[in-house]
GROMACS .gro file of C-alpha atoms in nm:
model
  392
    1UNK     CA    1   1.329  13.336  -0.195
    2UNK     CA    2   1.181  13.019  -0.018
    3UNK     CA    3   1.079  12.866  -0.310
    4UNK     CA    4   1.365  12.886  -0.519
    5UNK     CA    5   1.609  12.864  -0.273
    6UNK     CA    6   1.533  12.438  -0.171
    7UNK     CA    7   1.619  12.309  -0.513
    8UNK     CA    8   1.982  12.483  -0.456
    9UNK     CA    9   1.995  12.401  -0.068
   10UNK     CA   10   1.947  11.997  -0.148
   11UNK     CA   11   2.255  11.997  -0.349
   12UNK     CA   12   2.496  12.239  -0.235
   13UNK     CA   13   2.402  12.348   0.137
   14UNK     CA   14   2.499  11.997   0.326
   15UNK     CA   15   2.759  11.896   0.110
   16UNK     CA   16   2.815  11.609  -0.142
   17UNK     CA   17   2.461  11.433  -0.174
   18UNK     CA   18   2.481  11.099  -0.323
   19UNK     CA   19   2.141  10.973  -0.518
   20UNK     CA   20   2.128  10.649  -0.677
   21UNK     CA   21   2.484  10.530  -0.561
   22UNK     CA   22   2.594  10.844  -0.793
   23UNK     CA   23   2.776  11.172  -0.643
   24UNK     CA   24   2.619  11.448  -0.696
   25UNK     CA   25   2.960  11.595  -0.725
   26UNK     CA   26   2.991  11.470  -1.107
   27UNK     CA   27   2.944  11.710  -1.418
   28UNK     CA   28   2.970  12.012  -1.095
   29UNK     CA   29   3.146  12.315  -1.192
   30UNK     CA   30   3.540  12.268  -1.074
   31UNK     CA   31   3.508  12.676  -0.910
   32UNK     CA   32   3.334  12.515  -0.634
   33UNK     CA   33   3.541  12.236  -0.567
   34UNK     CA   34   3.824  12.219  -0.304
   35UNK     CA   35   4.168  12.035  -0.450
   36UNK     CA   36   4.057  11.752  -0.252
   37UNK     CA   37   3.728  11.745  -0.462
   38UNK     CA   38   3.525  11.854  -0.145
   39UNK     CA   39   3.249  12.084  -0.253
   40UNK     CA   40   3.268  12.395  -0.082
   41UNK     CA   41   2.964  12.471   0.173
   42UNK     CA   42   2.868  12.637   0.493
   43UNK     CA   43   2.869  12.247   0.634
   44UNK     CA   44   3.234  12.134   0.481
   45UNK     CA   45   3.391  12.491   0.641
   46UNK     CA   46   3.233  12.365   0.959
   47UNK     CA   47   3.338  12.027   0.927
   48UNK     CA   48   3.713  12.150   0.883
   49UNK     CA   49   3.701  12.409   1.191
   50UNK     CA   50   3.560  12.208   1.444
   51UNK     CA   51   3.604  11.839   1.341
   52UNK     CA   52   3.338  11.581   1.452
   53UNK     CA   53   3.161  11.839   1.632
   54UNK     CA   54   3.017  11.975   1.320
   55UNK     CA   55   2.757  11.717   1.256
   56UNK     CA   56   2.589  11.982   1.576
   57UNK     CA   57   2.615  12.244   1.290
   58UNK     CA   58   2.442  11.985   1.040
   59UNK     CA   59   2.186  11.912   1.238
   60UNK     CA   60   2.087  12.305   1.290
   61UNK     CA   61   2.037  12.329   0.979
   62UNK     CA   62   1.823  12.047   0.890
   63UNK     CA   63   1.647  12.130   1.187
   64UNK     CA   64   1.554  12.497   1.022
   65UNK     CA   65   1.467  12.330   0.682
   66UNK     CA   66   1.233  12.092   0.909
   67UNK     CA   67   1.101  12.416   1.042
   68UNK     CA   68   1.052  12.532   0.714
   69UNK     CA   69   0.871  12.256   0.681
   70UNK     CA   70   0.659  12.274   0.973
   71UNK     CA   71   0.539  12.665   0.879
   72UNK     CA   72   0.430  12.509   0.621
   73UNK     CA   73   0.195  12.230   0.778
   74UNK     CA   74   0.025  12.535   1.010
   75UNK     CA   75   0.023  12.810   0.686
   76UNK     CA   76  -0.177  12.580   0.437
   77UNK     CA   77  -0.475  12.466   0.656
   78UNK     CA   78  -0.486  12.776   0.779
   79UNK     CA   79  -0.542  12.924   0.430
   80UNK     CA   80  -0.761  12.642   0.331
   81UNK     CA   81  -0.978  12.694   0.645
   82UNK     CA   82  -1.069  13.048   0.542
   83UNK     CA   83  -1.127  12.987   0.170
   84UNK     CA   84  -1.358  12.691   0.285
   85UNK     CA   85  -1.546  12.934   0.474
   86UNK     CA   86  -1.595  13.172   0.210
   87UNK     CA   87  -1.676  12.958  -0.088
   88UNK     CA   88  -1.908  12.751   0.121
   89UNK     CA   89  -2.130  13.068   0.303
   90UNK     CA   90  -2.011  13.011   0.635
   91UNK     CA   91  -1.930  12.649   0.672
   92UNK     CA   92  -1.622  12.588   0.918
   93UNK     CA   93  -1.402  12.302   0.839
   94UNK     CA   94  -1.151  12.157   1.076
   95UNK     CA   95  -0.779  12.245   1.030
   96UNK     CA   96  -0.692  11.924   1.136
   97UNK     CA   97  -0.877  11.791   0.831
   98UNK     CA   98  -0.646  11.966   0.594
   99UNK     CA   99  -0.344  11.873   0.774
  100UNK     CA  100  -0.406  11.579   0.746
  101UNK     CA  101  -0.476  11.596   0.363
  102UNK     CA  102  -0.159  11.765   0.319
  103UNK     CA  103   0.036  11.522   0.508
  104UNK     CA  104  -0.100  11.241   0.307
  105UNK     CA  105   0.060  11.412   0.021
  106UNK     CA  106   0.378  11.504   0.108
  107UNK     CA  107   0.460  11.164   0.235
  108UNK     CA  108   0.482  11.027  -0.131
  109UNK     CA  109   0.679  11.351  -0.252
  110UNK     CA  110   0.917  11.252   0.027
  111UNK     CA  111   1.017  10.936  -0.107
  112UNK     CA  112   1.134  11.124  -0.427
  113UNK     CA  113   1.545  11.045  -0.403
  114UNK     CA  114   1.631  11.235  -0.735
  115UNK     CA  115   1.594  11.629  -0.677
  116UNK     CA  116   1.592  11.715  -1.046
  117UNK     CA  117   1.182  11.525  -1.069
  118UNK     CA  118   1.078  11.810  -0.839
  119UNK     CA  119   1.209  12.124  -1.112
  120UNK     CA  120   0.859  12.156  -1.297
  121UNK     CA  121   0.684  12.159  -1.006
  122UNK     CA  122   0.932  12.416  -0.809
  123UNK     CA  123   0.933  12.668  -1.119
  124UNK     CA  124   0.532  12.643  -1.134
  125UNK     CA  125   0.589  12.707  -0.752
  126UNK     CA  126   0.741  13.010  -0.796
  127UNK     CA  127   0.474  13.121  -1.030
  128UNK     CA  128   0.179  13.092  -0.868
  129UNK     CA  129   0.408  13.295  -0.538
  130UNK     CA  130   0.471  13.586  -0.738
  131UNK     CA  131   0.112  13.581  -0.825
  132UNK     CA  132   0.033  13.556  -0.469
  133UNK     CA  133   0.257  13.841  -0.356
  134UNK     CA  134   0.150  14.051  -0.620
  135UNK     CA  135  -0.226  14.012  -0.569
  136UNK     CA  136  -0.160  14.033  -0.202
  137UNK     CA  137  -0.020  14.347  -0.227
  138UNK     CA  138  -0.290  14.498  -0.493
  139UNK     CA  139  -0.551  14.455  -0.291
  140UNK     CA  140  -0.424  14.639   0.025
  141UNK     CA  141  -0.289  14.945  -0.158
  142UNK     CA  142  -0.599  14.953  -0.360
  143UNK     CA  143  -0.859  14.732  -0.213
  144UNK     CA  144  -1.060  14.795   0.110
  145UNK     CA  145  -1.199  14.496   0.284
  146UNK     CA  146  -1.590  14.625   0.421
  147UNK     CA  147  -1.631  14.713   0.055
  148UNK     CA  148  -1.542  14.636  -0.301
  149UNK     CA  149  -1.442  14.983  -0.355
  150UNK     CA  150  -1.078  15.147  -0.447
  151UNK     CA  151  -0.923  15.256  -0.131
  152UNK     CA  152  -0.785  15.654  -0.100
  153UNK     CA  153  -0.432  15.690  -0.081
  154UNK     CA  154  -0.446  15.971   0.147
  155UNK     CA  155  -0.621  15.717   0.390
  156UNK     CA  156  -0.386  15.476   0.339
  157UNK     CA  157  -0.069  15.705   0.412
  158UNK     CA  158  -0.303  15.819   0.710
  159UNK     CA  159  -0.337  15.489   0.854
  160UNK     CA  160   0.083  15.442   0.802
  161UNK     CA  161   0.134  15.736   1.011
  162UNK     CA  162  -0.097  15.614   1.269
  163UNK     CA  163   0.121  15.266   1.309
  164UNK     CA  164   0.194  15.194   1.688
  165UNK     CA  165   0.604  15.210   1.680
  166UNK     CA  166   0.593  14.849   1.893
  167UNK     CA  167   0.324  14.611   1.965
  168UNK     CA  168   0.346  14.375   2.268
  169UNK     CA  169   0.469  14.081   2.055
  170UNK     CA  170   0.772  14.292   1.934
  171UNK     CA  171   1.026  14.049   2.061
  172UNK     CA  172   0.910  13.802   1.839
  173UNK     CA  173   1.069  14.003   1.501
  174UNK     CA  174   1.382  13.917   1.622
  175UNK     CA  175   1.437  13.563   1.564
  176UNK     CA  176   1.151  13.647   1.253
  177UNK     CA  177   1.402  13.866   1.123
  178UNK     CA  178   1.673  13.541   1.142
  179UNK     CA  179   1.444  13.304   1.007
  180UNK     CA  180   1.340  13.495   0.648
  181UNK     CA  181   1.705  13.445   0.517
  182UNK     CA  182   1.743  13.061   0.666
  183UNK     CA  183   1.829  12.974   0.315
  184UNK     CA  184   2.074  13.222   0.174
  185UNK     CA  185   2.261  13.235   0.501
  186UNK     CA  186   2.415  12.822   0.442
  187UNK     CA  187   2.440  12.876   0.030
  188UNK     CA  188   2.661  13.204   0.040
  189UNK     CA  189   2.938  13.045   0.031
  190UNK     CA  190   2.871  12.761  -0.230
  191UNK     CA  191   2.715  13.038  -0.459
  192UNK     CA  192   3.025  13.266  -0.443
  193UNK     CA  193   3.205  12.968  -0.500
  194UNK     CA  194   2.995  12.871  -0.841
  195UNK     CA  195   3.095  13.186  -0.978
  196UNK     CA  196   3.281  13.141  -1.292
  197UNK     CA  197   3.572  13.449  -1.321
  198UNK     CA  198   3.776  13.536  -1.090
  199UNK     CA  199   3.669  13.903  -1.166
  200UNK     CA  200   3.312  13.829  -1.109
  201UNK     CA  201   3.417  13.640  -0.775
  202UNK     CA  202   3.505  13.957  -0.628
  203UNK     CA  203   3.250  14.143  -0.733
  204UNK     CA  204   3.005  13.859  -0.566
  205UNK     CA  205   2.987  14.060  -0.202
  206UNK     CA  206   2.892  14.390  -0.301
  207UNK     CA  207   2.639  14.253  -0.538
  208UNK     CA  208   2.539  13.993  -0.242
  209UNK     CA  209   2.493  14.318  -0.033
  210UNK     CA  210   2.255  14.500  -0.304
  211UNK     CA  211   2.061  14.240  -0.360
  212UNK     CA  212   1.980  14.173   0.034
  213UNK     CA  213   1.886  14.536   0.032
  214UNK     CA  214   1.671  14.504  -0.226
  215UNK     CA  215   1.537  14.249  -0.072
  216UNK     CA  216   1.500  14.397   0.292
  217UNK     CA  217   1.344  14.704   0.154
  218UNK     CA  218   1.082  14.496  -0.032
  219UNK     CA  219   1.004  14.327   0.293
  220UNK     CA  220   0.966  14.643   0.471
  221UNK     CA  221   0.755  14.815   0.267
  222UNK     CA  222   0.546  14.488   0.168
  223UNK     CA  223   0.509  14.449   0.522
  224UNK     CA  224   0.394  14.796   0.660
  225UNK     CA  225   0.126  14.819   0.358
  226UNK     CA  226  -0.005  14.489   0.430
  227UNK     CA  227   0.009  14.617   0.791
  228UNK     CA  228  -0.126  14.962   0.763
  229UNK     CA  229  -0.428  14.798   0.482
  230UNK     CA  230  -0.561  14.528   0.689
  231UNK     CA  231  -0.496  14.644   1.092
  232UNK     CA  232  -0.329  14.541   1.400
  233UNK     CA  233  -0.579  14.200   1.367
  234UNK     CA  234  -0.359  14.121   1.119
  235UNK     CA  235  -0.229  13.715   1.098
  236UNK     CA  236   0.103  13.576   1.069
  237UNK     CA  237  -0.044  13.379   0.772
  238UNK     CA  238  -0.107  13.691   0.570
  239UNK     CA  239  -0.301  13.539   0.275
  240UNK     CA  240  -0.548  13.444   0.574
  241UNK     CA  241  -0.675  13.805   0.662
  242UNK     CA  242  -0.750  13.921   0.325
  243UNK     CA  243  -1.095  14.044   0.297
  244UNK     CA  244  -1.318  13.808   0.167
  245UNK     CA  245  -1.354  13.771  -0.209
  246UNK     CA  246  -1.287  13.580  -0.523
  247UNK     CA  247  -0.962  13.744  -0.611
  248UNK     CA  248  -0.876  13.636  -0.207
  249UNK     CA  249  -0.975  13.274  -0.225
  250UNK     CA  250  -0.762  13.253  -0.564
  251UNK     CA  251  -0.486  13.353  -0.375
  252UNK     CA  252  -0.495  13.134  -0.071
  253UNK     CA  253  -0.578  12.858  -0.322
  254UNK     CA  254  -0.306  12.876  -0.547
  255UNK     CA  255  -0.034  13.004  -0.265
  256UNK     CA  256  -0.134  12.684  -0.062
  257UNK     CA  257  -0.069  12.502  -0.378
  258UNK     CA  258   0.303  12.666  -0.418
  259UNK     CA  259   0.385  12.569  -0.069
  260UNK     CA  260   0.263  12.233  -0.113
  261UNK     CA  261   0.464  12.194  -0.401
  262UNK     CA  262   0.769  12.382  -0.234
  263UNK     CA  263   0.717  12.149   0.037
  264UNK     CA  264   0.963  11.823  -0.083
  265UNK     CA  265   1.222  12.042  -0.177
  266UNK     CA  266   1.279  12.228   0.160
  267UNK     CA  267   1.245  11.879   0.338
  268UNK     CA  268   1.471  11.716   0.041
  269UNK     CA  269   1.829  11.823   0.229
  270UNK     CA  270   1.705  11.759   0.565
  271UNK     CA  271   1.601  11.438   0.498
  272UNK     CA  272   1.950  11.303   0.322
  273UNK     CA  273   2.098  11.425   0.694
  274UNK     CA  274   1.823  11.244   0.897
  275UNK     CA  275   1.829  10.931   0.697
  276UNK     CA  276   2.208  10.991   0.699
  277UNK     CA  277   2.256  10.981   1.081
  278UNK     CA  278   2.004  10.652   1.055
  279UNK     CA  279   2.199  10.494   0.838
  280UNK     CA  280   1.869  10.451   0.546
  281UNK     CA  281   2.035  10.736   0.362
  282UNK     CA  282   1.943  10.577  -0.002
  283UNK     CA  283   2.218  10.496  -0.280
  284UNK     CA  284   2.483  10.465   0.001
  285UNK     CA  285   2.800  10.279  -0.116
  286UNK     CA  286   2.709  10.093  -0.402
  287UNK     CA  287   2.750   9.764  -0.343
  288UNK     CA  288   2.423   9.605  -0.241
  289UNK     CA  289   2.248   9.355  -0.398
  290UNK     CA  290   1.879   9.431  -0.492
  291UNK     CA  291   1.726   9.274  -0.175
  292UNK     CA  292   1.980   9.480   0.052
  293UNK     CA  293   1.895   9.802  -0.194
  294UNK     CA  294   1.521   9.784  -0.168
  295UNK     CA  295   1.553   9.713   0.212
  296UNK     CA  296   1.780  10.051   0.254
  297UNK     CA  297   1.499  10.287  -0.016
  298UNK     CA  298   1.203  10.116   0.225
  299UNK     CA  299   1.379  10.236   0.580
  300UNK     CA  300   1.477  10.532   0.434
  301UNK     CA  301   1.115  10.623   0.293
  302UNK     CA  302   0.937  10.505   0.643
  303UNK     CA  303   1.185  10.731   0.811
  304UNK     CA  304   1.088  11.005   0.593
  305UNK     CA  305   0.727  10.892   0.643
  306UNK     CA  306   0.784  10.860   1.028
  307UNK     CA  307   0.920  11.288   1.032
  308UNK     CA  308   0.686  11.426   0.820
  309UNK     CA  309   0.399  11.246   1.037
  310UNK     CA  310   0.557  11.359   1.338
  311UNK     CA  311   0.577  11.728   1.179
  312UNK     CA  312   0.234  11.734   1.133
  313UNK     CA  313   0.134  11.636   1.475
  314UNK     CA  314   0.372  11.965   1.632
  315UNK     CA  315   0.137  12.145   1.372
  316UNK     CA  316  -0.174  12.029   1.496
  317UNK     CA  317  -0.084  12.180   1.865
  318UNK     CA  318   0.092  12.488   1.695
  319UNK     CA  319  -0.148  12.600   1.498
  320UNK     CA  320  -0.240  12.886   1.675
  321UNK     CA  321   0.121  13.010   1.736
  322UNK     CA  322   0.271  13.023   1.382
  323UNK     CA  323   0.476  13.354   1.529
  324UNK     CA  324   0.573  13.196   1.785
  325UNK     CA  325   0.718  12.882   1.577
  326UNK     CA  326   0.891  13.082   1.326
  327UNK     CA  327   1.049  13.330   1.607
  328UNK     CA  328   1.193  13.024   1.819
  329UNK     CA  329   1.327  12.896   1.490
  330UNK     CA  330   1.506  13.233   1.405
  331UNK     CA  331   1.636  13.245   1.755
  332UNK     CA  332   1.739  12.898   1.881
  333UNK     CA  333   1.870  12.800   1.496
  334UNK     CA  334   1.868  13.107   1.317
  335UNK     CA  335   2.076  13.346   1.479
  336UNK     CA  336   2.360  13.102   1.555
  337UNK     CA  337   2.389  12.989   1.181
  338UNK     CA  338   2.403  13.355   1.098
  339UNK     CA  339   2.602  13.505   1.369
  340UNK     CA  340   2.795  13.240   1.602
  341UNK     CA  341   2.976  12.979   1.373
  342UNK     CA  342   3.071  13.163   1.067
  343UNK     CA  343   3.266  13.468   1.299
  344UNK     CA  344   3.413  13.178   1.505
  345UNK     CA  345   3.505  12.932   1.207
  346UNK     CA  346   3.722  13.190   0.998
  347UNK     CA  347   3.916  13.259   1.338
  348UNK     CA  348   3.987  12.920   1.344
  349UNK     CA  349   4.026  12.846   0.993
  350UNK     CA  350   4.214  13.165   0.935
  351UNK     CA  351   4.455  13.228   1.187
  352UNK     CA  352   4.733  13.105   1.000
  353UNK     CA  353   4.690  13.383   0.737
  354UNK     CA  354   4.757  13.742   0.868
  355UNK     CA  355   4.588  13.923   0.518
  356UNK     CA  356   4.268  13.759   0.608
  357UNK     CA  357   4.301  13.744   1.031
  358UNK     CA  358   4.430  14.044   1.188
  359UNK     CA  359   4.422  14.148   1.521
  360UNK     CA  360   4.117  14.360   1.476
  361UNK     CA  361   3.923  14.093   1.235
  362UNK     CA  362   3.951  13.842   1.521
  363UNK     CA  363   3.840  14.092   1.814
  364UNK     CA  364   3.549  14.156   1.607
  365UNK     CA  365   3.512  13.827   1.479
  366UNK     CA  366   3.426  13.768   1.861
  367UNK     CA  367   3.239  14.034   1.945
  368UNK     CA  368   2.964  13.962   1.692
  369UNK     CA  369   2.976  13.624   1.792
  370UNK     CA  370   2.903  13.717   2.134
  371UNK     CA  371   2.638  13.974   2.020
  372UNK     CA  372   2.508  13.678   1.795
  373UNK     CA  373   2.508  13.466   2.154
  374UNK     CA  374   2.311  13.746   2.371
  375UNK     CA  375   2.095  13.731   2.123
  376UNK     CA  376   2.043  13.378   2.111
  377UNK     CA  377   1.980  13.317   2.466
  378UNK     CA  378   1.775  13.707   2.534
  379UNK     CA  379   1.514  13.612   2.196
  380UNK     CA  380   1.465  13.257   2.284
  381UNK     CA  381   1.365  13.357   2.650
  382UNK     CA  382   1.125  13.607   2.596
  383UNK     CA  383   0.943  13.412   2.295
  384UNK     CA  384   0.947  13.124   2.529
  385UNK     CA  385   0.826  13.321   2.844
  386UNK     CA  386   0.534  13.489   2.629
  387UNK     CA  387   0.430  13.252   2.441
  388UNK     CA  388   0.076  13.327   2.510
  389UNK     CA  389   0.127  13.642   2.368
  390UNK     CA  390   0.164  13.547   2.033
  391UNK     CA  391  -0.142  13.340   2.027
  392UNK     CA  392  -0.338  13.362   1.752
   0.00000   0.00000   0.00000
């Protein structure tokens, strides 16, 4: 889901994206634009319900891509580190060696202004993930890590039963559980909107719903196997507590080469809004002359430079708290995107139209955004206060 999601997200999840002086709005399907010729995304809905105060919205979401972004500077080197250390006998090298490797290549990648360069690489991406999450889970319903020998299933269903029902980091799951769908939950609506037929249009929730089952219920059982297989000791960065192996370092090599290559396309929309709000965003307008063009593509490609630089150093002092990063994400960002703004924009949006904003619609409408505000303020506070807890 994270890797194909980005190569959607830069186009449709923060609205018209101009590359090369060129809307990205031309040759789009007319379903999912507005009679105005506004595309249709979680960003323009904001934009119309609370005015200039939506760039706040905007920024949210950039700042969860950036997140993205920054799981991704910790995840690698901590992959990397382990492999070393197996492939080598023993010899430790420093994370902040690969970070730095990594962030010497995604700076380049960053400068890349035309999404549709980065499709090879995002569809051998997804590859070498479903690899990854296949292997991964092979080896702990088979595969015990003292031994190279096929584990009993009886033991394994033994060690499931034996699960604690909370550990003392359980408040971090909450804004976890926000952050794993920080990509579906801004392209709903442009998706359901690049449906063709009116027919299949309405169909589009209830196979929306199915889907996010199917989807839930793979992450639940992937994650108690993977829990049950390889113990409490178990890391945030899974592919880093497989036993040690061949078939383990293939993994963590070729799943650190996914996300590397993931990597530009999750930053890709938050970029167009940082360089946006800096006013290097490149292509603007039109009208420069080839000095004034180069001088915009060289601010906005040090600007890129300057984030992804300054994501790396949070990563360098994170490193040890991946949890921790990904549940502040899920809370602070996460659970407002998801829970707060959309309840509170279709009041707004839809209280002109009594088939679509009753009474009852809008009392709830409320309700779950203060539920979604509770929970804002209750998971943020506790990952905050405990953050030694989830120390790694």
């Amino acid at each position: 889901e994270e890797t194909m999601q980005p190569a959607y997200s830069a186009k449709q999840q923060y609205g018209s994206v101009e590359e090369d002086g060129v809307s990205s709005n031309n040759g789009t399907n007319h379903s999912m634009m507005t009679p105005d010729g506004t595309l249709l995304t979680y960003p323009e809905l904001a934009r119309r319900a609370f005015g200039k105060y939506s760039s706040f919205i905007s920024y949210g979401i950039a700042a969860m891509q950036f997140g993205v972004c920054l799981t991704y500077l910790i995840f690698v080197p901590q992959n990397l580190v382990e492999c070393t250390r197996v492939i080598t006998g023993g010899i430790n090298v420093p994370f902040y060696v690969f970070l730095i490797a990594m962030v010497m290549i995604e700076i380049p990648l960053s400068w890349i202004r035309d999404i549709r360069k980065l499709t090879p690489t995002n569809v051998l991406a997804t590859l070498l993930i479903v690899y990854g999450l296949v292997s991964c889970l092979a080896i702990a319903l088979f595969w015990r890590g003292d031994q190279e020998s096929y584990e009993d299933s009886a033991n394994l269903i033994e060690k499931i039963s034996n699960l604690k029902p909370l550990n003392d980091t359980w408040h971090l799951f909450i804004g976890t559980s926000f952050f794993v769908f920080e990509g579906s939950v801004t392209l709903i609506v442009p998706l359901q909107e690049a449906v063709f037929t009116k027919e299949d249009k309405k169909r589009f929730p209830s196979v929306n719903v199915r889907v996010t089952l199917c989807i839930v219920t793979f992450y639940i059982f992937f994650a108690i196997i993977c829990w049950a297989a390889f113990g409490d000791n178990v890391k945030t960065a899974l592919t880093a507590s497989l036993p040690p192996g061949m078939m383990s370092s293939s993994i963590q090599i070729l799943y650190s080469i996914a996300v590397i290559l993931t990597f530009p396309l999750q930053a890709f929309p938050a970029m167009e809004v940082a360089c946006h709000t800096t006013q290097t965003k490149a292509g603007r307008g039109g009208d420069f002359d080839n000095k004034q063009y180069k001088n915009e593509i060289f601010k906005r490609n040090t600007s890129a430079s300057i984030i992804i630089c300054c994501l790396g150093i949070i990563a360098y002092f994170a490193i040890d708290y991946l949890g921790n990063v990904v549940s502040i994400l899920g809370s602070l960002v996460g659970i407002p995107i998801a829970l707060i703004y959309p309840n509170v924009m279709h009041n707004i949006l839809a209280r002109n139209n009594s088939s679509y904003s009753s009474r009852k619609i809008r009392v709830m409408n409320y309700c779950v955004a203060g539920l979604g505000l509770v929970a804002t303020i209750a998971a943020t506070y506790t990952t905050l206060a405990e953050w030694d807890k989830g120390a790694e």
